[in-house]
C-alpha cells in the first residue's frame, strides 16, 4: 500500500504541493518517478520565484521524453 501524506495536495498529472506559511514545496509523485524511470536532468526555478497555478515552473528530463512540471 502507498504512503499518501495528508498534508499534500495533488494534481491529476502526478505533481504535488505542500504549503507551509508563505512557502510551497512541490514535487512529483512516486508513480510519476517510476514512469519517468532514470531522471537525467532537472531544471529548477530560482529560489523564491513566485509562480501562478497552472504555470510551468520546472523541467524534468529522463531517458523517456521530457516532462514539463506545471505548478499545482
PDB file of C-alpha atoms in Angstrom:
ATOM      1  CA  UNK A   1       0.000   0.000   0.000  1.00  0.00           C
ATOM      2  CA  UNK A   2       1.220   3.523  -0.808  1.00  0.00           C
ATOM      3  CA  UNK A   3       2.131   6.133   1.780  1.00  0.00           C
ATOM      4  CA  UNK A   4      -0.013   9.163   0.922  1.00  0.00           C
ATOM      5  CA  UNK A   5       0.808  12.140   3.161  1.00  0.00           C
ATOM      6  CA  UNK A   6      -2.335  14.025   4.179  1.00  0.00           C
ATOM      7  CA  UNK A   7      -0.627  17.440   4.018  1.00  0.00           C
ATOM      8  CA  UNK A   8      -0.004  17.243   0.257  1.00  0.00           C
ATOM      9  CA  UNK A   9      -2.335  18.441  -2.498  1.00  0.00           C
ATOM     10  CA  UNK A  10      -2.124  16.520  -5.787  1.00  0.00           C
ATOM     11  CA  UNK A  11      -2.757  17.239  -9.466  1.00  0.00           C
ATOM     12  CA  UNK A  12      -4.157  14.750 -11.964  1.00  0.00           C
ATOM     13  CA  UNK A  13      -0.759  14.816 -13.700  1.00  0.00           C
ATOM     14  CA  UNK A  14       1.057  13.455 -10.609  1.00  0.00           C
ATOM     15  CA  UNK A  15       2.563  16.605  -9.144  1.00  0.00           C
ATOM     16  CA  UNK A  16       2.113  17.636  -5.519  1.00  0.00           C
ATOM     17  CA  UNK A  17       2.436  20.745  -3.364  1.00  0.00           C
ATOM     18  CA  UNK A  18       2.944  21.200   0.388  1.00  0.00           C
ATOM     19  CA  UNK A  19       2.204  24.684   1.725  1.00  0.00           C
ATOM     20  CA  UNK A  20       3.806  25.925   4.940  1.00  0.00           C
ATOM     21  CA  UNK A  21       3.109  29.557   5.690  1.00  0.00           C
ATOM     22  CA  UNK A  22       4.013  31.548   2.572  1.00  0.00           C
ATOM     23  CA  UNK A  23       6.309  28.819   1.183  1.00  0.00           C
ATOM     24  CA  UNK A  24       5.244  25.989  -1.127  1.00  0.00           C
ATOM     25  CA  UNK A  25       7.311  22.874  -1.763  1.00  0.00           C
ATOM     26  CA  UNK A  26       6.474  20.965  -4.938  1.00  0.00           C
ATOM     27  CA  UNK A  27       7.405  17.578  -6.319  1.00  0.00           C
ATOM     28  CA  UNK A  28       6.263  14.604  -8.351  1.00  0.00           C
ATOM     29  CA  UNK A  29       4.545  11.505  -7.050  1.00  0.00           C
ATOM     30  CA  UNK A  30       6.174   8.136  -6.631  1.00  0.00           C
ATOM     31  CA  UNK A  31       4.094   6.926  -9.584  1.00  0.00           C
ATOM     32  CA  UNK A  32       5.476   9.708 -11.809  1.00  0.00           C
ATOM     33  CA  UNK A  33       9.025   8.888 -10.705  1.00  0.00           C
ATOM     34  CA  UNK A  34       8.554   5.254 -11.699  1.00  0.00           C
ATOM     35  CA  UNK A  35       7.019   6.251 -15.041  1.00  0.00           C
ATOM     36  CA  UNK A  36       9.915   8.583 -15.854  1.00  0.00           C
ATOM     37  CA  UNK A  37      12.472   5.879 -14.953  1.00  0.00           C
ATOM     38  CA  UNK A  38      16.017   7.303 -14.875  1.00  0.00           C
ATOM     39  CA  UNK A  39      15.993  11.083 -14.367  1.00  0.00           C
ATOM     40  CA  UNK A  40      18.969  12.624 -16.186  1.00  0.00           C
ATOM     41  CA  UNK A  41      18.334  16.375 -15.752  1.00  0.00           C
ATOM     42  CA  UNK A  42      16.212  18.696 -13.592  1.00  0.00           C
ATOM     43  CA  UNK A  43      15.817  22.420 -14.264  1.00  0.00           C
ATOM     44  CA  UNK A  44      14.511  24.185 -11.164  1.00  0.00           C
ATOM     45  CA  UNK A  45      13.168  27.725 -10.834  1.00  0.00           C
ATOM     46  CA  UNK A  46      15.168  30.350  -8.993  1.00  0.00           C
ATOM     47  CA  UNK A  47      14.647  30.088  -5.215  1.00  0.00           C
ATOM     48  CA  UNK A  48      11.932  32.471  -4.073  1.00  0.00           C
ATOM     49  CA  UNK A  49      10.364  32.777  -7.518  1.00  0.00           C
ATOM     50  CA  UNK A  50       6.612  33.280  -7.368  1.00  0.00           C
ATOM     51  CA  UNK A  51       4.564  31.206  -9.809  1.00  0.00           C
ATOM     52  CA  UNK A  52       0.851  31.066 -10.516  1.00  0.00           C
ATOM     53  CA  UNK A  53      -1.278  27.921 -10.527  1.00  0.00           C
ATOM     54  CA  UNK A  54      -1.010  26.207 -13.918  1.00  0.00           C
ATOM     55  CA  UNK A  55       2.270  27.947 -14.829  1.00  0.00           C
ATOM     56  CA  UNK A  56       5.232  25.820 -15.961  1.00  0.00           C
ATOM     57  CA  UNK A  57       7.977  26.225 -13.372  1.00  0.00           C
ATOM     58  CA  UNK A  58      10.420  23.326 -13.742  1.00  0.00           C
ATOM     59  CA  UNK A  59      11.558  20.681 -16.226  1.00  0.00           C
ATOM     60  CA  UNK A  60      12.388  17.047 -15.529  1.00  0.00           C
ATOM     61  CA  UNK A  61      14.194  15.082 -18.233  1.00  0.00           C
ATOM     62  CA  UNK A  62      14.587  11.334 -18.149  1.00  0.00           C
ATOM     63  CA  UNK A  63      15.533   8.571 -20.504  1.00  0.00           C
ATOM     64  CA  UNK A  64      11.900   8.872 -21.541  1.00  0.00           C
ATOM     65  CA  UNK A  65      10.538  12.033 -23.202  1.00  0.00           C
ATOM     66  CA  UNK A  66      10.931  15.390 -21.466  1.00  0.00           C
ATOM     67  CA  UNK A  67       8.215  16.368 -18.961  1.00  0.00           C
ATOM     68  CA  UNK A  68       7.311  19.928 -18.046  1.00  0.00           C
ATOM     69  CA  UNK A  69       6.273  20.467 -14.436  1.00  0.00           C
ATOM     70  CA  UNK A  70       3.114  22.524 -14.063  1.00  0.00           C
ATOM     71  CA  UNK A  71       2.651  24.213 -10.730  1.00  0.00           C
ATOM     72  CA  UNK A  72      -0.410  22.775  -8.935  1.00  0.00           C
TER      73      UNK A  72
END
